[in-house]
Structures are given as structure tokens and as C-alpha cells.
Short mmCIF file of C-alpha atoms in Angstrom, two decimals:
data_model
loop_
_atom_site.label_atom_id
_atom_site.label_comp_id
_atom_site.label_asym_id
_atom_site.label_seq_id
_atom_site.Cartn_x
_atom_site.Cartn_y
_atom_site.Cartn_z
CA UNK R 1 0.00 0.00 0.00
CA UNK R 2 2.82 2.40 0.86
CA UNK R 3 4.46 1.72 -2.51
CA UNK R 4 1.11 2.31 -4.26
CA UNK R 5 0.60 5.65 -2.51
CA UNK R 6 4.16 6.69 -3.37
CA UNK R 7 3.62 5.87 -7.04
CA UNK R 8 0.25 7.62 -7.05
CA UNK R 9 1.79 10.74 -5.47
CA UNK R 10 4.56 10.73 -8.09
CA UNK R 11 1.98 10.44 -10.87
CA UNK R 12 -0.01 13.40 -9.51
CA UNK R 13 3.13 15.55 -9.32
CA UNK R 14 4.20 14.60 -12.86
CA UNK R 15 0.69 15.11 -14.25
CA UNK R 16 0.38 18.49 -12.56
CA UNK R 17 3.73 19.62 -13.95
CA UNK R 18 2.66 18.77 -17.49
CA UNK R 19 -0.83 20.22 -17.11
CA UNK R 20 0.36 23.73 -16.26
CA UNK R 21 -0.16 25.81 -19.45
CA UNK R 22 2.97 27.35 -20.92
CA UNK R 23 3.27 31.13 -21.23
CA UNK R 24 4.49 32.42 -24.59
CA UNK R 25 6.35 35.49 -25.85
CA UNK R 26 6.92 36.48 -29.48
CA UNK R 27 9.61 39.16 -29.65
CA UNK R 28 10.00 40.71 -33.10
CA UNK R 29 12.72 43.14 -34.21
CA UNK R 30 12.23 45.39 -37.25
CA UNK R 31 14.70 45.31 -40.19
CA UNK R 32 17.25 43.34 -38.17
CA UNK R 33 19.55 41.56 -40.61
CA UNK R 34 20.76 37.98 -40.40
CA UNK R 35 24.24 39.16 -39.42
CA UNK R 36 23.29 41.97 -37.02
CA UNK R 37 23.91 40.20 -33.69
CA UNK R 38 27.09 39.05 -32.02
CA UNK R 39 25.68 35.53 -31.77
CA UNK R 40 25.19 35.58 -35.55
CA UNK R 41 28.69 36.77 -36.31
CA UNK R 42 28.67 40.57 -36.24
CA UNK R 43 32.16 41.78 -35.28
CA UNK R 44 31.13 45.17 -33.83
CA UNK R 45 27.52 45.33 -32.70
CA UNK R 46 27.08 44.71 -28.99
CA UNK R 47 24.09 42.51 -28.23
CA UNK R 48 24.94 40.93 -24.87
CA UNK R 49 21.39 40.03 -23.84
CA UNK R 50 20.47 38.26 -27.05
CA UNK R 51 23.87 36.58 -27.16
CA UNK R 52 23.23 35.25 -23.65
CA UNK R 53 19.73 34.20 -24.71
CA UNK R 54 21.20 32.20 -27.61
CA UNK R 55 23.24 30.20 -25.09
CA UNK R 56 20.13 29.50 -23.00
CA UNK R 57 18.18 27.94 -25.86
CA UNK R 58 18.50 27.15 -29.54
CA UNK R 59 19.95 29.33 -32.30
CA UNK R 60 18.32 28.91 -35.71
CA UNK R 61 20.73 29.16 -38.64
CA UNK R 62 18.04 28.91 -41.32
CA UNK R 63 15.22 31.03 -39.95
CA UNK R 64 13.10 32.85 -42.52
CA UNK R 65 10.64 35.70 -42.28
CA UNK R 66 7.31 35.27 -44.03
CA UNK R 67 8.16 38.11 -46.42
CA UNK R 68 10.93 40.52 -47.33
CA UNK R 69 8.96 43.47 -45.92
CA UNK R 70 7.18 44.14 -42.66
CA UNK R 71 3.38 43.89 -42.94
CA UNK R 72 3.21 40.60 -44.87
CA UNK R 73 5.80 39.07 -42.56
CA UNK R 74 3.75 40.01 -39.51
CA UNK R 75 0.57 38.60 -41.00
CA UNK R 76 2.26 35.23 -41.52
CA UNK R 77 3.33 35.10 -37.86
CA UNK R 78 -0.22 35.60 -36.60
CA UNK R 79 -2.08 33.40 -39.11
CA UNK R 80 0.28 30.62 -40.14
CA UNK R 81 -0.57 31.46 -43.74
CA UNK R 82 1.59 32.91 -46.49
CA UNK R 83 0.79 36.61 -47.07
CA UNK R 84 -0.91 36.44 -50.47
CA UNK R 85 -3.16 33.77 -48.99
CA UNK R 86 -4.10 35.75 -45.88
CA UNK R 87 -4.47 39.00 -47.83
CA UNK R 88 -1.67 41.17 -46.43
CA UNK R 89 0.33 40.99 -49.64
CA UNK R 90 2.42 44.18 -49.25
CA UNK R 91 3.59 46.75 -46.70
CA UNK R 92 0.62 48.85 -45.63
CA UNK R 93 0.68 52.60 -46.13
CA UNK R 94 -1.27 54.85 -43.79
CA UNK R 95 -4.85 55.03 -45.04
CA UNK R 96 -4.57 51.96 -47.27
CA UNK R 97 -7.39 49.47 -47.78
CA UNK R 98 -5.26 46.41 -47.04
CA UNK R 99 -5.59 44.99 -43.53
CA UNK R 100 -5.53 41.72 -41.62
CA UNK R 101 -9.12 40.58 -41.96
CA UNK R 102 -11.16 39.20 -39.08
CA UNK R 103 -12.02 36.22 -41.28
CA UNK R 104 -8.49 34.99 -40.59
CA UNK R 105 -7.87 32.85 -37.52
CA UNK R 106 -5.16 34.58 -35.50
CA UNK R 107 -2.83 33.28 -32.84
CA UNK R 108 -3.95 35.63 -30.03
CA UNK R 109 -7.61 35.02 -30.86
CA UNK R 110 -7.29 31.24 -30.61
CA UNK R 111 -5.10 31.37 -27.51
CA UNK R 112 -7.56 33.72 -25.83
CA UNK R 113 -10.34 31.29 -26.63
CA UNK R 114 -8.29 28.58 -24.90
CA UNK R 115 -8.00 30.59 -21.68
CA UNK R 116 -4.92 32.71 -22.31
CA UNK R 117 -4.70 36.40 -21.54
CA UNK R 118 -3.09 38.35 -24.36
CA UNK R 119 -1.12 41.55 -24.95
CA UNK R 120 0.52 43.32 -27.89
CA UNK R 121 3.08 46.06 -27.33
CA UNK R 122 4.89 47.84 -30.16
CA UNK R 123 4.59 48.20 -33.89
CA UNK R 124 1.38 46.82 -35.43
CA UNK R 125 1.40 47.59 -39.17
CA UNK R 126 -1.47 45.27 -40.04
CA UNK R 127 -3.96 47.91 -41.15
CA UNK R 128 -4.00 51.21 -43.01
CA UNK R 129 -6.67 52.83 -40.84
CA UNK R 130 -5.00 52.56 -37.46
CA UNK R 131 -7.06 53.10 -34.34
CA UNK R 132 -10.11 53.53 -36.58
CA UNK R 133 -13.21 51.30 -36.28
CA UNK R 134 -13.40 51.14 -40.07
CA UNK R 135 -10.73 48.41 -39.95
CA UNK R 136 -9.85 45.71 -37.38
CA UNK R 137 -7.51 46.76 -34.58
CA UNK R 138 -5.38 44.55 -32.30
CA UNK R 139 -8.33 43.92 -29.94
CA UNK R 140 -10.36 42.65 -32.90
CA UNK R 141 -7.73 39.95 -33.37
CA UNK R 142 -7.75 38.68 -29.81
CA UNK R 143 -5.64 41.05 -27.75
CA UNK R 144 -6.94 41.94 -24.29
CA UNK R 145 -4.45 44.78 -23.94
CA UNK R 146 -2.49 46.65 -26.57
CA UNK R 147 -0.26 49.64 -27.11
CA UNK R 148 0.84 50.19 -30.67
CA UNK R 149 1.68 52.39 -33.63
CA UNK R 150 0.41 51.95 -37.18
CA UNK R 151 3.95 51.68 -38.60
CA UNK R 152 7.05 53.54 -37.43
CA UNK R 153 7.48 55.32 -34.14
CA UNK R 154 7.13 59.00 -34.89
CA UNK R 155 8.75 61.34 -35.35
CA UNK R 156 11.54 58.86 -34.48
CA UNK R 157 12.41 56.41 -31.74
CA UNK R 158 13.07 59.31 -29.37
CA UNK R 159 10.05 60.64 -27.46
CA UNK R 160 7.47 59.11 -29.85
CA UNK R 161 4.01 60.69 -29.99
CA UNK R 162 2.00 58.31 -32.19
CA UNK R 163 1.16 55.39 -29.89
CA UNK R 164 -2.37 54.38 -28.99
CA UNK R 165 -3.26 52.26 -25.98
CA UNK R 166 -6.48 50.24 -26.09
CA UNK R 167 -7.94 52.68 -28.59
CA UNK R 168 -6.87 55.90 -26.85
CA UNK R 169 -4.01 58.13 -28.08
CA UNK R 170 -1.14 58.06 -25.61
CA UNK R 171 0.40 61.41 -26.55
CA UNK R 172 4.09 62.15 -26.42
CA UNK R 173 6.14 59.68 -24.43
CA UNK R 174 9.52 60.31 -22.87
CA UNK R 175 12.29 57.92 -23.76
CA UNK R 176 13.20 55.60 -26.62
CA UNK R 177 10.91 53.24 -28.45
CA UNK R 178 12.13 49.72 -27.58
CA UNK R 179 12.53 50.38 -23.85
CA UNK R 180 9.13 52.12 -23.83
CA UNK R 181 7.50 49.18 -25.62
CA UNK R 182 9.08 46.68 -23.24
CA UNK R 183 8.19 48.80 -20.20
CA UNK R 184 4.56 48.63 -21.29
CA UNK R 185 4.83 44.85 -21.60
CA UNK R 186 6.42 44.58 -18.15
CA UNK R 187 3.71 46.76 -16.59
CA UNK R 188 1.08 44.53 -18.16
CA UNK R 189 2.81 41.41 -16.84
CA UNK R 190 3.08 42.81 -13.31
CA UNK R 191 -0.09 44.84 -12.94
CA UNK R 192 -2.64 44.51 -15.74
CA UNK R 193 -2.95 40.86 -16.74
CA UNK R 194 -5.10 38.20 -15.14
CA UNK R 195 -2.39 36.27 -13.30
CA UNK R 196 -4.67 33.25 -12.95
CA UNK R 197 -4.33 32.63 -16.70
CA UNK R 198 -1.37 31.72 -18.89
CA UNK R 199 -0.28 34.58 -21.14
CA UNK R 200 0.64 35.28 -24.74
CA UNK R 201 2.71 38.44 -25.16
CA UNK R 202 3.76 39.95 -28.50
CA UNK R 203 6.54 42.54 -28.24
CA UNK R 204 7.30 44.09 -31.64
CA UNK R 205 9.96 46.79 -31.49
CA UNK R 206 10.58 49.48 -34.09
CA UNK R 207 14.34 49.12 -33.81
CA UNK R 208 16.38 49.18 -35.98
CA UNK R 209 13.88 50.45 -38.62
CA UNK R 210 14.54 53.96 -39.95
CA UNK R 211 14.06 56.77 -39.05
CA UNK R 212 16.00 55.74 -35.98
CA UNK R 213 17.22 57.50 -32.87
CA UNK R 214 19.40 55.93 -30.23
CA UNK R 215 20.01 56.80 -26.60
CA UNK R 216 23.41 58.52 -26.23
CA UNK R 217 24.46 55.88 -23.70
CA UNK R 218 24.30 53.24 -26.42
CA UNK R 219 26.02 55.44 -29.00
CA UNK R 220 28.83 55.90 -26.49
CA UNK R 221 29.57 52.18 -26.79
CA UNK R 222 30.90 52.77 -30.32
CA UNK R 223 33.54 55.52 -29.91
CA UNK R 224 35.71 54.27 -32.77
CA UNK R 225 33.04 54.54 -35.46
CA UNK R 226 33.49 57.67 -37.56
CA UNK R 227 30.33 57.16 -39.61
CA UNK R 228 27.50 58.74 -37.60
CA UNK R 229 24.85 56.76 -39.49
CA UNK R 230 26.65 53.52 -38.72
CA UNK R 231 27.05 54.48 -35.06
CA UNK R 232 23.36 55.36 -34.80
CA UNK R 233 22.35 52.05 -36.36
CA UNK R 234 24.62 49.87 -34.26
CA UNK R 235 23.53 51.69 -31.11
CA UNK R 236 19.92 51.16 -32.16
CA UNK R 237 20.42 47.40 -32.29
CA UNK R 238 22.03 47.59 -28.84
CA UNK R 239 19.03 49.64 -27.67
CA UNK R 240 16.71 46.87 -28.84
CA UNK R 241 18.95 44.27 -27.19
CA UNK R 242 18.84 46.25 -23.94
CA UNK R 243 15.03 46.28 -24.05
CA UNK R 244 15.00 42.52 -24.66
CA UNK R 245 17.20 42.11 -21.60
CA UNK R 246 14.76 44.19 -19.54
CA UNK R 247 11.97 41.79 -20.45
CA UNK R 248 14.00 38.66 -19.70
CA UNK R 249 15.06 40.12 -16.36
CA UNK R 250 11.43 40.81 -15.51
CA UNK R 251 10.54 37.18 -16.25
CA UNK R 252 13.25 36.12 -13.81
CA UNK R 253 12.02 38.52 -11.13
CA UNK R 254 8.46 37.25 -11.49
CA UNK R 255 9.61 33.61 -11.55
CA UNK R 256 8.07 33.13 -14.96
CA UNK R 257 11.16 32.06 -16.89
CA UNK R 258 10.90 28.31 -16.39
CA UNK R 259 7.37 28.13 -17.74
CA UNK R 260 7.63 30.56 -20.64
CA UNK R 261 8.43 29.77 -24.27
CA UNK R 262 10.19 32.75 -25.87
CA UNK R 263 10.78 33.12 -29.60
CA UNK R 264 12.91 35.94 -31.01
CA UNK R 265 13.19 36.87 -34.68
CA UNK R 266 13.03 39.73 -37.23
CA UNK R 267 10.46 40.69 -39.86
CA UNK R 268 12.86 40.88 -42.83
CA UNK R 269 16.42 41.63 -43.88
CA UNK R 270 18.32 44.91 -43.36
CA UNK R 271 17.37 48.24 -44.94
CA UNK R 272 19.50 50.17 -47.45
CA UNK R 273 22.68 49.13 -49.20
CA UNK R 274 24.66 48.79 -45.99
CA UNK R 275 27.29 51.23 -47.20
CA UNK R 276 25.97 54.71 -48.00
CA UNK R 277 22.18 54.90 -47.79
CA UNK R 278 20.42 54.85 -44.42
CA UNK R 279 20.67 51.35 -43.11
CA UNK R 280 23.92 49.85 -41.90
CA UNK R 281 22.57 46.42 -41.07
CA UNK R 282 24.28 43.21 -42.13
CA UNK R 283 22.88 40.36 -44.19
CA UNK R 284 25.69 38.17 -42.88
CA UNK R 285 27.17 37.97 -46.36
CA UNK R 286 23.97 36.65 -47.93
CA UNK R 287 22.80 38.00 -51.28
CA UNK R 288 20.20 40.76 -51.21
CA UNK R 289 18.62 42.86 -48.49
CA UNK R 290 15.14 44.03 -47.48
CA UNK R 291 12.54 43.61 -50.28
CA UNK R 292 14.70 41.03 -52.05
CA UNK R 293 13.67 37.41 -52.61
CA UNK R 294 17.27 36.29 -52.27
CA UNK R 295 18.47 35.04 -48.88
CA UNK R 296 19.58 38.40 -47.47
CA UNK R 297 16.04 39.74 -47.74
CA UNK R 298 14.28 36.85 -46.01
CA UNK R 299 16.76 34.92 -43.84
CA UNK R 300 16.77 36.47 -40.37
CA UNK R 301 18.04 35.76 -36.85
CA UNK R 302 15.97 33.26 -34.94
CA UNK R 303 16.25 31.97 -31.37
CA UNK R 304 14.00 30.11 -28.99
CA UNK R 305 14.14 29.27 -25.28
CA UNK R 306 11.96 26.82 -23.38
CA UNK R 307 13.68 25.62 -20.20
CA UNK R 308 13.53 21.88 -19.76
CA UNK R 309 12.26 21.35 -23.32
CA UNK R 310 14.90 22.97 -25.56
CA UNK R 311 18.55 22.16 -24.93
CA UNK R 312 20.57 25.19 -23.86
CA UNK R 313 23.32 26.22 -26.24
CA UNK R 314 21.99 24.12 -29.13
CA UNK R 315 21.86 24.95 -32.82
CA UNK R 316 19.13 24.10 -35.32
CA UNK R 317 19.93 23.98 -39.05
CA UNK R 318 16.41 22.95 -40.12
CA UNK R 319 14.72 25.63 -42.27
CA UNK R 320 11.84 27.33 -40.44
CA UNK R 321 9.64 30.27 -41.45
CA UNK R 322 7.48 32.90 -39.77
CA UNK R 323 4.24 31.08 -40.59
CA UNK R 324 5.47 28.21 -38.39
CA UNK R 325 4.96 30.30 -35.24
CA UNK R 326 1.15 29.97 -35.44
CA UNK R 327 0.95 26.14 -35.36
CA UNK R 328 3.95 25.89 -33.03
CA UNK R 329 2.52 28.06 -30.28
CA UNK R 330 -0.93 26.55 -30.67
CA UNK R 331 0.71 23.14 -30.36
CA UNK R 332 2.48 24.17 -27.16
CA UNK R 333 -0.85 25.40 -25.76
CA UNK R 334 -2.66 22.23 -26.82
CA UNK R 335 -5.05 24.22 -29.01
CA UNK R 336 -6.55 22.49 -32.02
CA UNK R 337 -5.98 24.33 -35.29
CA UNK R 338 -9.31 25.18 -36.98
CA UNK R 339 -9.93 23.38 -40.24
CA UNK R 340 -11.43 24.60 -43.46
CA UNK R 341 -8.43 26.50 -44.78
CA UNK R 342 -4.88 25.92 -45.98
CA UNK R 343 -2.11 26.35 -43.42
CA UNK R 344 1.40 27.06 -44.67
CA UNK R 345 3.28 26.66 -41.39
CA UNK R 346 4.05 23.55 -39.36
CA UNK R 347 4.85 22.86 -35.72
CA UNK R 348 8.63 23.22 -35.43
CA UNK R 349 9.12 21.99 -31.85
CA UNK R 350 10.65 18.70 -33.08
CA UNK R 351 13.31 20.77 -34.86
CA UNK R 352 13.83 23.13 -31.92
CA UNK R 353 14.26 20.37 -29.36
CA UNK R 354 16.53 18.32 -31.62
CA UNK R 355 14.28 15.30 -32.07
CA UNK R 356 13.91 15.92 -35.82
CA UNK R 357 16.47 16.83 -38.47
CA UNK R 358 13.77 17.42 -41.07
CA UNK R 359 10.20 18.70 -41.03
CA UNK R 360 7.46 17.30 -43.23
CA UNK R 361 5.80 20.21 -45.00
CA UNK R 362 2.53 19.83 -46.93
CA UNK R 363 3.18 23.33 -48.30
CA UNK R 364 6.66 24.46 -49.41
CA UNK R 365 8.45 27.52 -48.07
CA UNK R 366 7.16 30.30 -50.32
CA UNK R 367 7.59 34.06 -50.74
CA UNK R 368 6.03 36.56 -53.11
CA UNK R 369 6.44 40.33 -53.20
CA UNK R 370 5.59 42.70 -56.03
CA UNK R 371 7.93 45.30 -54.54
CA UNK R 372 10.97 43.07 -54.96
CA UNK R 373 13.57 44.68 -57.24
CA UNK R 374 14.22 41.62 -59.41
CA UNK R 375 12.79 38.17 -58.89
CA UNK R 376 9.43 38.57 -57.15
CA UNK R 377 8.57 34.96 -56.24
CA UNK R 378 10.61 32.31 -54.46
CA UNK R 379 10.06 28.76 -53.23
CA UNK R 380 12.29 26.46 -51.22
CA UNK R 381 11.98 22.67 -51.19
CA UNK R 382 14.62 20.97 -49.01
CA UNK R 383 17.97 22.40 -50.18
CA UNK R 384 16.65 23.73 -53.49
CA UNK R 385 15.38 27.25 -54.06
CA UNK R 386 13.74 28.50 -57.23
CA UNK R 387 13.01 32.16 -57.97
CA UNK R 388 10.81 33.68 -60.67
CA UNK R 389 9.79 37.03 -62.08
CA UNK R 390 6.22 38.25 -61.79
CA UNK R 391 5.09 36.76 -65.11
CA UNK R 392 6.74 33.40 -64.39
CA UNK R 393 8.84 33.64 -67.53
CA UNK R 394 12.30 34.07 -66.01
CA UNK R 395 13.79 31.82 -63.34
CA UNK R 396 16.83 31.17 -61.16
CA UNK R 397 17.74 27.95 -59.35
CA UNK R 398 20.12 27.46 -56.42
CA UNK R 399 21.23 24.68 -54.11
CA UNK R 400 21.43 26.44 -50.77
CA UNK R 401 23.34 23.66 -49.04
CA UNK R 402 26.21 24.10 -51.46
CA UNK R 403 25.68 27.78 -52.27
CA UNK R 404 23.84 29.75 -49.58
CA UNK R 405 25.06 33.03 -51.11
CA UNK R 406 23.26 32.18 -54.36
CA UNK R 407 26.20 32.80 -56.64
CA UNK R 408 25.60 30.05 -59.21
CA UNK R 409 22.33 29.68 -61.11
CA UNK R 410 21.83 25.95 -61.76
CA UNK R 411 18.73 25.91 -63.94
CA UNK R 412 20.74 24.92 -67.03
CA UNK R 413 23.00 22.44 -65.23
CA UNK R 414 20.12 20.74 -63.38
CA UNK R 415 17.34 20.59 -66.02
CA UNK R 416 15.35 17.80 -64.36
CA UNK R 417 15.27 19.50 -60.96
CA UNK R 418 14.52 22.83 -62.60
CA UNK R 419 11.59 21.39 -64.55
CA UNK R 420 10.14 19.75 -61.44
CA UNK R 421 10.41 22.87 -59.26
CA UNK R 422 9.21 25.20 -62.00
CA UNK R 423 6.03 23.17 -62.44
CA UNK R 424 5.46 23.03 -58.70
CA UNK R 425 6.06 26.77 -58.29
CA UNK R 426 3.57 27.65 -61.03
CA UNK R 427 0.96 25.32 -59.55
CA UNK R 428 1.53 26.50 -55.98
CA UNK R 429 1.38 30.17 -56.93
CA UNK R 430 -1.90 29.61 -58.76
CA UNK R 431 -3.43 27.82 -55.76
CA UNK R 432 -2.59 30.79 -53.53
CA UNK R 433 -4.11 33.23 -56.02
CA UNK R 434 -7.30 31.20 -56.01
CA UNK R 435 -7.65 31.39 -52.22
CA UNK R 436 -6.53 34.90 -51.23
CA UNK R 437 -8.33 38.21 -51.81
CA UNK R 438 -7.53 39.97 -55.08
CA UNK R 439 -6.37 43.26 -53.58
CA UNK R 440 -3.03 42.83 -55.31
CA UNK R 441 -4.73 42.79 -58.71
CA UNK R 442 -6.30 46.23 -58.36
CA UNK R 443 -4.14 48.03 -55.80
CA UNK R 444 -0.64 49.39 -56.06
CA UNK R 445 2.01 47.00 -54.68
CA UNK R 446 3.62 50.01 -52.96
CA UNK R 447 1.47 50.30 -49.90
CA UNK R 448 -1.90 48.93 -50.90
CA UNK R 449 -3.39 52.17 -52.24
CA UNK R 450 -5.40 52.32 -55.48
CA UNK R 451 -3.29 52.21 -58.63
CA UNK R 452 -2.73 55.68 -60.01
CA UNK R 453 -3.06 57.37 -56.62
CA UNK R 454 -1.53 60.81 -56.23
CA UNK R 455 2.24 60.25 -55.99
CA UNK R 456 2.72 63.56 -54.19
CA UNK R 457 0.53 62.34 -51.34
CA UNK R 458 2.62 59.18 -51.14
CA UNK R 459 5.82 61.15 -50.80
CA UNK R 460 4.35 63.16 -47.94
CA UNK R 461 3.35 60.05 -46.02
CA UNK R 462 5.10 59.72 -42.69
CA UNK R 463 5.08 55.94 -42.94
CA UNK R 464 7.79 54.97 -45.40
CA UNK R 465 8.65 51.45 -46.36
#
């Protein structure tokens, strides 16, 4: 009898440990390039908090954003569906018609329905009519609490004045964007949330998206840089890293770390040319930058921590994409994914915890962006990546395992593989067109405004790509 009671007690303890819902945080940087962190090889930028975080969990060497620009990438994170399928096909200009529709199932909405309390703090950029009932706002997608901007922090990251909190304008704030965004998240964690429920927290910083402004204390860390634009950028990444550290420290203080899954990534590759124009971010030597379908535009830093589930200091080389976050976090929460629609992402926990070296994907990794400067469509299947122009008449083919910098087009040397992937790309692209809204057919690709709109008004817009 004593042995039976001991075994029963052990079972209850084990069952209780596994029945406690896991908290979840999705931390998203803006325009952070694949090579912009110390843990991803940058020789100058100081990112001590994220570098420490990488050692506490898994570092993803082939992490992709859902798009090469911000709004589509964000839509993929929240829906698990590629942007042209979910409707947010381009970056969204202020006043544009494009928005994340309430007909889409979103991550916060489904988690809230499963008993989670939810919060969004930071950049939103999933509608053109921000804080306007004419289009869905963060609360319409499942957030209990939110503080956000439509696109960039304005007039810059310093003392921004364009945030709204739960539908009410905040007015001018004192400080710098990322720390302000994280401070809001920490206040919610400590004072505003229902502590009896597990939480989902989205923290989406503006850093290091231009126009940037960095706290002098972070600029002081780069005394040897003579290029003021470079110093401002590098300090801005450090500012974002500092804010991330604030949040992780708060989890420790509140004893939430051990039961919280944290995923960190970026929405697309770095802005500018990296040399002269605004934007000194690094693609880590990969071809292309923001807006480009080549690796530098879509491969981004990725890290995840889940104490006791993900091995500390591990590395994952399995390709993952932003649309995987939706099924992954729902899987962690034990929430069934609604049927009746195509899902592009898959649960990546087996890759993150090292139990799988390959993920079975019903849908291939896929990107499409009319704003891209050259090839506007891309698809990856295992190690092969095919790119195409908008009319599907010109193509490129690369083997990323042998050539991650995409230096050698193999379409002529590998005719059988090229023919197979070309046919699949054409078919897959057509299936997405058939499912998603046709905004892209009648609206400008540059912000989702009607084609032929007044170009002067566009130039005056405060929200630039």
C-alpha cells in the first residue's frame, strides 16, 4: 500500500507539472539583418542580452521571415498562412485598404479562446486605418491589452508621440521606443494581466527600422566609429537588445522564466545598401537585403528558449519560417488548429528540441512580393530554391546547401530538378491566387493604395517602407 501511494503521489506531481499551461512570448525586431547580432557573427555590434539568450536555448541558422517586408511578414506570424493567402500581400501605407481581416484565424484570438490572456506592445502595421473602427484593430484579433503604432514610431524612436493604448491616443512619451515598448509589456505582466491565466505576449519593437534614434548611452559604446549613421544604427540594435534584456530580467524577477516559451526573430532583412544609404545592417554575407527574394532579404536571426524542453546552447539547421509560429505556439498550448483553410506553417518543436532533423511540409516555403527589385517569387523545397519574375517567364535555381550566397544559377546544369520545381512553383502560386483576396490585382504594390493614386501624397506620407 505504501508503494502504491508513493507511485500515485509521483503520478499526480508529474501530471500536474505537465498540465500547467505554458506562457508564450513572441519578440520581433524590425529590419534586423541575419548578421546583425554578435551571436550571428557581427564583429562590432554589442548585443549581450540576445547573445546570452542564444546560449540559453536554440539558435536557428536557417530562420526565414514570411516576407521581405514588414506587414506581410507580420501577417504570416499571426495566421500561419503565407501573405498572399491571408491577404496582407504588401507593406501597408497609412490610409490603405489592405488589412488583416477578421475572417483569418489569429494566434492571439485562438489562444484567448483557450483561456490565455493576451497583450501586444509595439509596432502593429497590419492595417492602413490605425485606431479607426473602419478596420480591425489589435483587440479585434484577440488582444486583451495593446499599445501600438500603425507603422514607425514618430517622429523617431526618441520621445514618440503616435502610440495608442487600447484605442486611446497616448500622446508624447519620454524615452526611446524599444525600452518604452518593453516597459509597457512589463507593466502589463506585473499589474494589468489576469495572473490566474497563462499569457501570450507579442513585443514588436521598431528598432532598428529607420528613421532611428538611439540613446546617447548606447552610441557611447561605439567611440571608434566615424560614420554617424553607422554608429546610430549599431547603437539602435544595442538599444533593442537592452530592451529585450529588460523583459527577460522581468521574467526572472516574477519567476516566470521556467514556464515561458520565448521566440525571437526579425520581420525581414536589413534596410538600405549597408554602405551609404540609411541602413547599416548586415545580411551576414547573404545575397540581397530588405525587399529582395534572395536570402539576405528573407533569412533572419531566430532563437528560442523553453527551459527543460529545448537544450541550452543548441543549434538548429532545419529551415523554419514565420508562418510556423502559429501552429507551433498553438501546439504548445494544446489548441486544435481550426480546419477549413490551408495552413502554410508547421509545428517546429521537433526541430527546436533536436528530435527531428527534417520537417514534413505539406506546403513548401514560399515568398512573393511585387515590390521586390528583381525576382518577385521564391520557393524552397529541401535544399533547393527556385526564384521567378512576376510573369513566371524568367527563373533562377540554387542549391542552398552548397551555395547559400546564391552565386551560381543551376537551372541549365540541373534541367530535371529545374523542370520539377518550375512546375510546382507555377501550380503552388496559382493555388494561392485562387484562395486569397484579389487586392493585389487592383491596388498598387507600394502600400496597398489604389493604382494611379496621387504620388505627391505618397511622398508626404510619414510611414515609409
